[in-house]
C-alpha cells in the first residue's frame, strides 16, 4: 500500500540527514531540491503509488545538477559527421569539442534535443522555462516575429535604443514583421499612453531596458507591474528586453541593474537578455517566461536558424552551472566585479614593487560591454610616467599583447581585469618596454 502524507518527513528532517552535503552545495539549492523531492513523493501518493526515498531523490538531483550534461562520447557508428553527436569533431574540449551527446539521449539511445543541456539550469536559476539563441538581437527578433508579426508592438519612444554596431530596436522590429507603435515621449511615458495605444491589432507590449545609456532629470515611466496589469486587462502579453542579463544580485558590489528574476516575479510573460554581459557567459540570447510562450518560440521555424552552436552551448552550460553552484571564481566577469579595491591594492602593490618607476594611484573600473552606464567600481591603478605613447605601443607589441590606457600623461594599468596568473607576464612586459 502507498504511504500517506503524514508519513512524509519534513524539510528540516531531510536536511539533517544531508548535512554532509553542506560543503558541496549552496544551502538554498539543497533546500530547493529537498522540497522538490518531497513534492514528487506527494505526487506519487496522490497517484496511488509508493513514493521513493526522498533523501536519495534529493541527493541524486543535486549530483545531476553538479555533473556536466554535455560530455564527450565515443562515436562507434562509422558516421563521421553525425548530426546527433555534434557533426565534425573538434579537439581540445571535453564536452563541446569532440563527439558529444549534443542531440543524443544516452539513456534511451534515441535522438535528443540540444536545449536540455542549458534548459534545466536556466529554469533553476530563473524559475521559468527558457531557451537560448545566438545573441540577444536574435532573441528580440524571434520574440517579435512569433508574438507580433503582422500586428503591432507597443513601445515607449524613450526605449527605441541602438544596441551597438548600428543595430537599432526599430530596425529589428521591422524585420520581424511587427509594426512599431510608439507611445509617450523620449523622457516621459505614462501607463495611460500605453492604454490608449491598445487596439485589436496589438500583439505585444514591449519594454526595453536602456542598458547602455541613462536619461536623467524630468523623466517618468510606468512601473513594470502596471504594464503587467494592463497586459492582463487587455489580453496582450508583456515582453521585456533586459539586455545586460543580470541574473545574480550585484548590488552588494555597487552594480545597480534590474534582475531578470525580479521581472519574471513581477509577472512579465517573456524576458530576454544577453549571455555575454553581466551573466558572465558566452555570446547568447536567452528567452525565458511563461511555458506556453517559450514553447511557441521553440516551434517557430526561425528558432532553428538562430540556435546555438555546440561550442557555445558547452560554454553556456559551464557558466550557468558555475552560477547555480555559486562557484564565482569560475565565472571570470563576476569574479572581477566581486573583487574589492583592497584586494586590487594588494595586487597592484606587488606589481609596482617589481617595476622600477611605477606608483599606485586610486582610480575607477567600468563594466563596459554596453551595460551599467555611469556606474563604476573603485580600484587602484599601476601608473607609469615617461614616454607613455612609446611604452603603450611597446606593450601592444608584446607577446602576449598588453592593452593599457593613457590618462593625465601617465600609462595606467588596472589589475581588476588581469588574471592573477597573468601578473608575472605583465611585470615582464612592463620591464621589457
CSV table of C-alpha atoms in Angstrom, one decimal:
chain,number,residue,atom,x,y,z
A,1,UNK,CA,0.0,0.0,0.0
A,2,UNK,CA,1.3,3.5,-0.7
A,3,UNK,CA,2.2,5.7,2.2
A,4,UNK,CA,0.3,8.7,3.4
A,5,UNK,CA,1.2,12.4,3.5
A,6,UNK,CA,1.6,12.0,7.3
A,7,UNK,CA,4.5,9.6,6.7
A,8,UNK,CA,6.5,12.1,4.7
A,9,UNK,CA,9.4,13.7,6.5
A,10,UNK,CA,9.7,17.5,7.0
A,11,UNK,CA,12.2,19.5,5.1
A,12,UNK,CA,14.3,20.0,8.2
A,13,UNK,CA,14.4,16.3,8.9
A,14,UNK,CA,15.7,15.6,5.4
A,15,UNK,CA,18.2,18.5,5.7
A,16,UNK,CA,19.5,17.0,8.9
A,17,UNK,CA,20.3,13.7,7.1
A,18,UNK,CA,22.0,15.7,4.2
A,19,UNK,CA,24.3,17.7,6.5
A,20,UNK,CA,27.4,16.2,4.9
A,21,UNK,CA,26.5,17.9,1.6
A,22,UNK,CA,26.7,21.4,3.0
A,23,UNK,CA,30.3,21.8,1.9
A,24,UNK,CA,29.5,20.8,-1.7
A,25,UNK,CA,26.3,22.7,-2.5
A,26,UNK,CA,24.7,26.1,-1.5
A,27,UNK,CA,22.2,25.6,1.3
A,28,UNK,CA,19.4,27.3,-0.8
A,29,UNK,CA,20.0,24.8,-3.5
A,30,UNK,CA,19.8,21.8,-1.1
A,31,UNK,CA,16.6,23.2,0.4
A,32,UNK,CA,15.1,23.6,-3.0
A,33,UNK,CA,15.9,20.1,-4.1
A,34,UNK,CA,14.6,18.6,-0.9
A,35,UNK,CA,11.3,20.4,-1.4
A,36,UNK,CA,11.2,19.1,-5.0
A,37,UNK,CA,11.8,15.6,-3.8
A,38,UNK,CA,9.0,15.9,-1.2
A,39,UNK,CA,6.6,17.2,-3.8
A,40,UNK,CA,7.5,14.3,-6.1
A,41,UNK,CA,6.7,11.9,-3.2
A,42,UNK,CA,3.3,13.7,-2.7
A,43,UNK,CA,2.6,13.3,-6.4
A,44,UNK,CA,3.3,9.5,-6.2
A,45,UNK,CA,1.0,9.2,-3.2
A,46,UNK,CA,-1.8,11.0,-5.0
A,47,UNK,CA,-1.4,8.6,-7.9
A,48,UNK,CA,-1.7,5.6,-5.5
A,49,UNK,CA,2.0,4.7,-5.9
A,50,UNK,CA,4.6,4.1,-3.2
A,51,UNK,CA,6.9,7.2,-3.0
A,52,UNK,CA,10.6,6.8,-3.5
A,53,UNK,CA,13.3,7.5,-0.9
A,54,UNK,CA,13.2,11.3,-0.5
A,55,UNK,CA,16.8,11.6,0.7
A,56,UNK,CA,18.2,9.6,-2.2
A,57,UNK,CA,16.0,11.5,-4.6
A,58,UNK,CA,17.3,14.9,-3.4
A,59,UNK,CA,20.9,13.6,-3.4
A,60,UNK,CA,20.5,12.3,-7.0
A,61,UNK,CA,19.0,15.6,-8.2
A,62,UNK,CA,21.9,17.6,-6.6
A,63,UNK,CA,24.5,15.2,-8.2
A,64,UNK,CA,22.8,15.6,-11.6
A,65,UNK,CA,22.9,19.4,-11.3
A,66,UNK,CA,26.6,19.4,-10.5
A,67,UNK,CA,27.6,17.0,-13.2
A,68,UNK,CA,28.1,18.3,-16.8
A,69,UNK,CA,25.2,17.4,-19.1
A,70,UNK,CA,27.2,18.0,-22.4
A,71,UNK,CA,30.0,15.5,-22.3
A,72,UNK,CA,32.3,13.5,-24.6
A,73,UNK,CA,31.1,10.3,-26.2
A,74,UNK,CA,32.8,7.7,-28.3
A,75,UNK,CA,31.3,7.5,-31.8
A,76,UNK,CA,31.4,3.9,-33.0
A,77,UNK,CA,28.8,4.3,-35.7
A,78,UNK,CA,31.2,5.0,-38.5
A,79,UNK,CA,29.2,8.2,-39.3
A,80,UNK,CA,31.9,10.9,-39.2
A,81,UNK,CA,29.6,13.9,-39.5
A,82,UNK,CA,26.9,12.5,-37.1
A,83,UNK,CA,24.4,15.3,-36.6
A,84,UNK,CA,23.2,14.0,-33.3
A,85,UNK,CA,26.7,13.7,-32.0
A,86,UNK,CA,27.8,17.2,-32.9
A,87,UNK,CA,28.8,16.7,-36.5
A,88,UNK,CA,32.5,17.4,-37.2
A,89,UNK,CA,34.5,16.6,-34.0
A,90,UNK,CA,37.0,19.1,-32.7
A,91,UNK,CA,39.9,18.6,-30.4
A,92,UNK,CA,40.8,20.3,-27.1
A,93,UNK,CA,37.4,20.2,-25.3
A,94,UNK,CA,36.0,17.5,-23.0
A,95,UNK,CA,32.4,18.4,-23.8
A,96,UNK,CA,31.9,20.7,-26.7
A,97,UNK,CA,34.9,19.9,-29.0
A,98,UNK,CA,34.9,16.2,-29.8
A,99,UNK,CA,31.9,14.0,-30.3
A,100,UNK,CA,29.3,14.7,-27.8
A,101,UNK,CA,25.7,13.9,-26.8
A,102,UNK,CA,24.6,17.2,-28.3
A,103,UNK,CA,21.4,15.9,-29.7
A,104,UNK,CA,21.6,12.3,-28.4
A,105,UNK,CA,19.8,10.9,-25.3
A,106,UNK,CA,22.4,8.5,-23.9
A,107,UNK,CA,19.8,7.0,-21.5
A,108,UNK,CA,17.3,5.9,-24.2
A,109,UNK,CA,19.7,5.6,-27.2
A,110,UNK,CA,17.5,7.9,-29.2
A,111,UNK,CA,17.7,11.4,-30.7
A,112,UNK,CA,17.6,14.2,-28.1
A,113,UNK,CA,17.3,17.9,-28.1
A,114,UNK,CA,20.2,20.3,-27.6
A,115,UNK,CA,18.0,22.5,-25.3
A,116,UNK,CA,18.4,20.0,-22.4
A,117,UNK,CA,22.0,21.0,-21.7
A,118,UNK,CA,21.1,24.5,-20.6
A,119,UNK,CA,17.3,24.5,-20.2
A,120,UNK,CA,17.2,22.8,-16.8
A,121,UNK,CA,20.0,25.1,-15.4
A,122,UNK,CA,18.2,28.2,-16.6
A,123,UNK,CA,14.9,27.1,-15.1
A,124,UNK,CA,16.6,26.5,-11.8
A,125,UNK,CA,18.2,30.0,-11.9
A,126,UNK,CA,15.2,31.9,-13.2
A,127,UNK,CA,12.2,29.9,-12.0
A,128,UNK,CA,10.9,29.8,-15.5
A,129,UNK,CA,11.4,27.7,-18.7
A,130,UNK,CA,13.9,29.2,-21.1
A,131,UNK,CA,15.6,28.7,-24.5
A,132,UNK,CA,18.8,30.2,-25.9
A,133,UNK,CA,19.7,31.6,-29.3
A,134,UNK,CA,22.9,33.1,-30.7
A,135,UNK,CA,22.7,36.6,-29.3
A,136,UNK,CA,20.2,39.0,-27.7
A,137,UNK,CA,19.3,40.7,-31.0
A,138,UNK,CA,18.3,37.3,-32.3
A,139,UNK,CA,16.2,36.8,-29.1
A,140,UNK,CA,14.4,40.1,-29.7
A,141,UNK,CA,13.8,39.2,-33.4
A,142,UNK,CA,12.5,35.7,-32.6
A,143,UNK,CA,10.2,37.0,-29.9
A,144,UNK,CA,8.7,39.8,-32.0
A,145,UNK,CA,8.4,37.5,-35.1
A,146,UNK,CA,6.4,34.9,-33.1
A,147,UNK,CA,4.3,37.2,-30.9
A,148,UNK,CA,3.7,40.3,-33.1
A,149,UNK,CA,4.4,39.6,-36.8
A,150,UNK,CA,1.5,41.2,-38.8
A,151,UNK,CA,0.4,43.1,-35.7
A,152,UNK,CA,1.5,46.0,-33.5
A,153,UNK,CA,4.1,46.1,-30.8
A,154,UNK,CA,3.7,49.0,-28.4
A,155,UNK,CA,7.0,50.5,-27.1
A,156,UNK,CA,7.9,53.8,-25.5
A,157,UNK,CA,9.8,56.3,-27.6
A,158,UNK,CA,12.4,56.6,-24.8
A,159,UNK,CA,13.2,52.9,-25.3
A,160,UNK,CA,13.9,52.8,-29.1
A,161,UNK,CA,17.6,52.2,-28.5
A,162,UNK,CA,20.6,51.4,-30.6
A,163,UNK,CA,22.1,48.2,-29.2
A,164,UNK,CA,25.5,48.6,-30.9
A,165,UNK,CA,27.3,48.4,-34.3
A,166,UNK,CA,24.4,50.3,-35.9
A,167,UNK,CA,21.7,47.8,-34.9
A,168,UNK,CA,18.6,49.5,-33.7
A,169,UNK,CA,15.4,48.2,-32.0
A,170,UNK,CA,13.1,49.7,-34.6
A,171,UNK,CA,15.1,48.0,-37.4
A,172,UNK,CA,14.9,44.6,-35.7
A,173,UNK,CA,11.1,45.1,-35.1
A,174,UNK,CA,10.6,46.0,-38.8
A,175,UNK,CA,12.5,42.9,-39.9
A,176,UNK,CA,10.4,40.7,-37.6
A,177,UNK,CA,7.2,41.7,-39.3
A,178,UNK,CA,5.9,43.6,-36.3
A,179,UNK,CA,4.5,47.1,-36.7
A,180,UNK,CA,6.0,49.6,-34.3
A,181,UNK,CA,3.5,51.6,-32.3
A,182,UNK,CA,5.4,54.4,-30.4
A,183,UNK,CA,3.9,55.9,-27.3
A,184,UNK,CA,4.9,58.7,-25.0
A,185,UNK,CA,7.9,60.9,-25.4
A,186,UNK,CA,11.7,60.5,-25.2
A,187,UNK,CA,11.7,61.3,-21.5
A,188,UNK,CA,8.2,60.7,-20.2
A,189,UNK,CA,5.7,57.9,-20.9
A,190,UNK,CA,2.7,57.1,-18.7
A,191,UNK,CA,0.5,54.0,-18.3
A,192,UNK,CA,-2.3,55.9,-20.0
A,193,UNK,CA,-0.1,56.3,-23.1
A,194,UNK,CA,0.1,52.5,-23.3
A,195,UNK,CA,-3.6,52.0,-22.6
A,196,UNK,CA,-4.6,54.5,-25.3
A,197,UNK,CA,-2.5,52.6,-27.8
A,198,UNK,CA,-4.0,49.2,-27.3
A,199,UNK,CA,-6.3,48.2,-30.2
A,200,UNK,CA,-7.4,44.9,-31.7
A,201,UNK,CA,-4.2,44.9,-33.7
A,202,UNK,CA,-2.0,45.0,-30.6
A,203,UNK,CA,0.0,41.8,-30.2
A,204,UNK,CA,2.6,42.6,-27.5
A,205,UNK,CA,3.6,45.4,-25.1
A,206,UNK,CA,7.3,45.7,-25.2
A,207,UNK,CA,9.6,47.3,-22.6
A,208,UNK,CA,13.3,47.7,-23.4
A,209,UNK,CA,15.8,48.3,-20.6
A,210,UNK,CA,18.2,51.1,-21.6
A,211,UNK,CA,21.2,49.2,-20.5
A,212,UNK,CA,23.7,51.2,-22.5
A,213,UNK,CA,22.6,54.8,-21.6
A,214,UNK,CA,20.8,56.8,-18.9
A,215,UNK,CA,18.2,59.7,-19.2
A,216,UNK,CA,18.1,61.8,-16.1
A,217,UNK,CA,16.1,64.8,-15.0
A,218,UNK,CA,12.4,65.3,-15.9
A,219,UNK,CA,11.6,61.6,-16.6
A,220,UNK,CA,9.0,59.0,-15.8
A,221,UNK,CA,7.7,55.6,-16.9
A,222,UNK,CA,5.2,53.1,-15.6
A,223,UNK,CA,6.2,50.5,-13.0
A,224,UNK,CA,6.6,47.1,-14.6
A,225,UNK,CA,3.7,45.8,-12.5
A,226,UNK,CA,1.5,48.5,-14.1
A,227,UNK,CA,2.4,47.2,-17.6
A,228,UNK,CA,1.7,43.6,-16.5
A,229,UNK,CA,-1.7,44.6,-15.1
A,230,UNK,CA,-2.5,46.4,-18.4
A,231,UNK,CA,-1.5,43.3,-20.3
A,232,UNK,CA,-3.8,41.1,-18.2
A,233,UNK,CA,-6.6,43.6,-18.6
A,234,UNK,CA,-6.2,43.8,-22.4
A,235,UNK,CA,-5.2,40.2,-23.0
A,236,UNK,CA,-1.9,41.2,-24.5
A,237,UNK,CA,1.5,39.6,-23.5
A,238,UNK,CA,4.1,41.8,-21.9
A,239,UNK,CA,7.7,41.3,-23.1
A,240,UNK,CA,10.7,42.9,-21.5
A,241,UNK,CA,14.1,43.0,-23.1
A,242,UNK,CA,16.7,43.4,-20.3
A,243,UNK,CA,19.8,43.3,-22.5
A,244,UNK,CA,22.5,43.3,-19.8
A,245,UNK,CA,21.4,40.0,-18.4
A,246,UNK,CA,21.9,40.4,-14.7
A,247,UNK,CA,20.8,37.1,-13.1
A,248,UNK,CA,23.0,37.5,-10.0
A,249,UNK,CA,22.4,40.2,-7.5
A,250,UNK,CA,25.4,42.5,-7.8
A,251,UNK,CA,24.1,45.4,-5.7
A,252,UNK,CA,26.4,44.5,-2.8
A,253,UNK,CA,29.3,45.2,-5.1
A,254,UNK,CA,28.0,48.6,-6.3
A,255,UNK,CA,26.2,47.5,-9.6
A,256,UNK,CA,22.6,48.6,-9.8
A,257,UNK,CA,20.9,46.6,-12.5
A,258,UNK,CA,17.5,45.1,-12.7
A,259,UNK,CA,17.4,41.3,-12.1
A,260,UNK,CA,15.9,39.0,-14.6
A,261,UNK,CA,14.3,37.0,-11.8
A,262,UNK,CA,12.6,40.1,-10.5
A,263,UNK,CA,11.0,40.9,-13.8
A,264,UNK,CA,9.6,37.3,-14.0
A,265,UNK,CA,8.3,37.6,-10.5
A,266,UNK,CA,6.6,40.8,-11.4
A,267,UNK,CA,4.6,38.8,-14.0
A,268,UNK,CA,6.0,39.6,-17.4
A,269,UNK,CA,5.1,37.0,-19.9
A,270,UNK,CA,8.6,36.9,-21.5
A,271,UNK,CA,12.0,38.4,-20.9
A,272,UNK,CA,15.2,38.3,-23.0
A,273,UNK,CA,18.8,39.1,-22.1
A,274,UNK,CA,22.4,38.7,-23.2
A,275,UNK,CA,24.6,35.8,-22.1
A,276,UNK,CA,27.9,37.6,-22.5
A,277,UNK,CA,27.3,40.6,-20.4
A,278,UNK,CA,26.5,40.6,-16.6
A,279,UNK,CA,25.6,36.9,-16.8
A,280,UNK,CA,29.3,36.3,-17.5
A,281,UNK,CA,28.9,33.6,-20.2
A,282,UNK,CA,29.4,33.3,-23.9
A,283,UNK,CA,27.6,35.3,-26.6
A,284,UNK,CA,24.0,34.1,-26.5
A,285,UNK,CA,20.5,35.5,-26.2
A,286,UNK,CA,18.2,34.0,-23.5
A,287,UNK,CA,14.4,34.0,-23.6
A,288,UNK,CA,12.5,33.0,-20.5
A,289,UNK,CA,8.9,33.2,-19.4
A,290,UNK,CA,5.6,31.6,-19.5
A,291,UNK,CA,5.8,27.9,-20.6
A,292,UNK,CA,3.2,28.3,-23.4
A,293,UNK,CA,5.1,31.3,-24.9
A,294,UNK,CA,8.5,29.7,-24.7
A,295,UNK,CA,7.0,26.6,-26.4
A,296,UNK,CA,5.8,28.8,-29.2
A,297,UNK,CA,9.2,30.4,-29.6
A,298,UNK,CA,10.8,27.0,-29.8
A,299,UNK,CA,8.4,25.8,-32.5
A,300,UNK,CA,9.0,28.9,-34.7
A,301,UNK,CA,11.0,28.0,-37.8
A,302,UNK,CA,13.4,30.8,-37.1
A,303,UNK,CA,14.5,29.2,-33.9
A,304,UNK,CA,16.5,26.6,-35.8
A,305,UNK,CA,18.2,29.3,-37.8
A,306,UNK,CA,19.2,31.2,-34.6
A,307,UNK,CA,20.0,28.3,-32.3
A,308,UNK,CA,23.4,27.8,-30.6
A,309,UNK,CA,26.4,26.0,-31.8
A,310,UNK,CA,27.7,23.1,-29.7
A,311,UNK,CA,30.8,25.0,-28.5
A,312,UNK,CA,28.7,27.9,-27.3
A,313,UNK,CA,26.3,25.5,-25.7
A,314,UNK,CA,29.2,23.9,-23.8
A,315,UNK,CA,30.5,27.3,-22.7
A,316,UNK,CA,27.0,28.4,-21.7
A,317,UNK,CA,26.2,25.3,-19.8
A,318,UNK,CA,29.5,25.7,-17.9
A,319,UNK,CA,28.8,29.3,-17.0
A,320,UNK,CA,25.2,28.6,-15.9
A,321,UNK,CA,26.3,25.6,-13.7
A,322,UNK,CA,29.0,27.6,-12.0
A,323,UNK,CA,26.5,30.3,-11.3
A,324,UNK,CA,23.9,27.9,-9.9
A,325,UNK,CA,26.6,26.3,-7.7
A,326,UNK,CA,27.8,29.8,-6.7
A,327,UNK,CA,31.3,29.0,-7.9
A,328,UNK,CA,32.0,32.7,-8.6
A,329,UNK,CA,35.7,32.4,-9.3
A,330,UNK,CA,34.9,30.1,-12.2
A,331,UNK,CA,32.9,32.9,-13.8
A,332,UNK,CA,35.7,35.4,-14.6
A,333,UNK,CA,33.5,38.5,-15.2
A,334,UNK,CA,31.6,38.0,-11.9
A,335,UNK,CA,34.9,37.3,-10.1
A,336,UNK,CA,36.3,40.6,-11.4
A,337,UNK,CA,33.2,42.6,-10.3
A,338,UNK,CA,33.3,41.0,-6.9
A,339,UNK,CA,36.9,41.8,-6.3
A,340,UNK,CA,37.3,44.5,-3.6
A,341,UNK,CA,39.5,47.6,-4.0
A,342,UNK,CA,41.6,46.3,-1.1
A,343,UNK,CA,42.4,43.1,-2.9
A,344,UNK,CA,43.3,45.0,-6.0
A,345,UNK,CA,45.5,47.4,-4.0
A,346,UNK,CA,47.5,44.4,-2.7
A,347,UNK,CA,48.0,43.0,-6.2
A,348,UNK,CA,48.9,46.5,-7.5
A,349,UNK,CA,51.5,47.0,-4.8
A,350,UNK,CA,53.0,43.6,-5.7
A,351,UNK,CA,53.3,44.5,-9.4
A,352,UNK,CA,54.5,48.1,-8.8
A,353,UNK,CA,57.2,46.8,-6.5
A,354,UNK,CA,58.6,44.8,-9.3
A,355,UNK,CA,58.6,47.6,-11.9
A,356,UNK,CA,61.1,50.5,-11.5
A,357,UNK,CA,59.3,53.9,-11.6
A,358,UNK,CA,55.8,52.5,-11.0
A,359,UNK,CA,53.5,54.0,-8.5
A,360,UNK,CA,50.0,53.3,-7.2
A,361,UNK,CA,47.1,55.7,-7.7
A,362,UNK,CA,43.4,55.4,-7.0
A,363,UNK,CA,41.0,55.0,-9.9
A,364,UNK,CA,37.8,53.6,-11.2
A,365,UNK,CA,36.9,50.4,-13.2
A,366,UNK,CA,34.0,50.3,-15.5
A,367,UNK,CA,31.8,47.3,-16.5
A,368,UNK,CA,31.6,48.2,-20.2
A,369,UNK,CA,30.0,46.0,-22.8
A,370,UNK,CA,27.0,48.1,-23.3
A,371,UNK,CA,25.9,47.8,-19.7
A,372,UNK,CA,25.8,49.7,-16.4
A,373,UNK,CA,26.4,53.2,-17.9
A,374,UNK,CA,27.7,55.8,-15.4
A,375,UNK,CA,28.4,53.1,-12.8
A,376,UNK,CA,32.0,52.5,-11.7
A,377,UNK,CA,33.9,50.4,-9.2
A,378,UNK,CA,36.7,51.8,-7.1
A,379,UNK,CA,40.1,50.4,-7.9
A,380,UNK,CA,43.9,51.0,-7.7
A,381,UNK,CA,46.0,51.6,-10.8
A,382,UNK,CA,49.6,50.9,-11.6
A,383,UNK,CA,50.9,54.2,-13.1
A,384,UNK,CA,54.0,54.8,-15.2
A,385,UNK,CA,55.4,58.2,-16.5
A,386,UNK,CA,57.9,58.9,-19.2
A,387,UNK,CA,57.3,58.4,-22.9
A,388,UNK,CA,53.9,56.8,-22.3
A,389,UNK,CA,52.9,56.7,-26.0
A,390,UNK,CA,56.0,54.7,-26.9
A,391,UNK,CA,55.6,52.5,-23.9
A,392,UNK,CA,51.9,51.8,-24.6
A,393,UNK,CA,52.8,50.8,-28.2
A,394,UNK,CA,55.5,48.5,-27.0
A,395,UNK,CA,53.1,46.8,-24.6
A,396,UNK,CA,50.7,46.1,-27.6
A,397,UNK,CA,53.6,44.5,-29.5
A,398,UNK,CA,54.4,42.2,-26.6
A,399,UNK,CA,53.7,38.5,-26.8
A,400,UNK,CA,51.1,38.3,-25.4
A,401,UNK,CA,49.9,41.9,-26.2
A,402,UNK,CA,49.2,44.0,-23.2
A,403,UNK,CA,46.5,46.6,-23.6
A,404,UNK,CA,46.7,49.6,-21.3
A,405,UNK,CA,45.3,53.2,-21.3
A,406,UNK,CA,46.8,56.6,-21.1
A,407,UNK,CA,45.4,59.4,-19.0
A,408,UNK,CA,46.9,62.6,-17.5
A,409,UNK,CA,50.2,61.8,-19.3
A,410,UNK,CA,50.6,58.5,-17.5
A,411,UNK,CA,50.3,54.9,-18.6
A,412,UNK,CA,47.7,53.3,-16.4
A,413,UNK,CA,47.1,49.6,-15.7
A,414,UNK,CA,44.1,48.2,-13.8
A,415,UNK,CA,44.7,44.8,-12.1
A,416,UNK,CA,40.9,44.1,-11.8
A,417,UNK,CA,40.8,42.7,-15.3
A,418,UNK,CA,44.2,41.0,-15.2
A,419,UNK,CA,44.0,37.4,-14.1
A,420,UNK,CA,46.3,36.6,-11.2
A,421,UNK,CA,48.2,34.0,-13.2
A,422,UNK,CA,49.0,36.8,-15.8
A,423,UNK,CA,50.8,39.0,-13.3
A,424,UNK,CA,54.3,37.6,-13.9
A,425,UNK,CA,53.9,38.1,-17.7
A,426,UNK,CA,52.7,41.6,-17.1
A,427,UNK,CA,55.7,42.5,-14.9
A,428,UNK,CA,58.0,41.1,-17.6
A,429,UNK,CA,56.3,43.1,-20.3
A,430,UNK,CA,56.5,46.3,-18.3
A,431,UNK,CA,60.2,45.8,-17.5
A,432,UNK,CA,60.9,45.0,-21.1
A,433,UNK,CA,59.1,48.0,-22.5
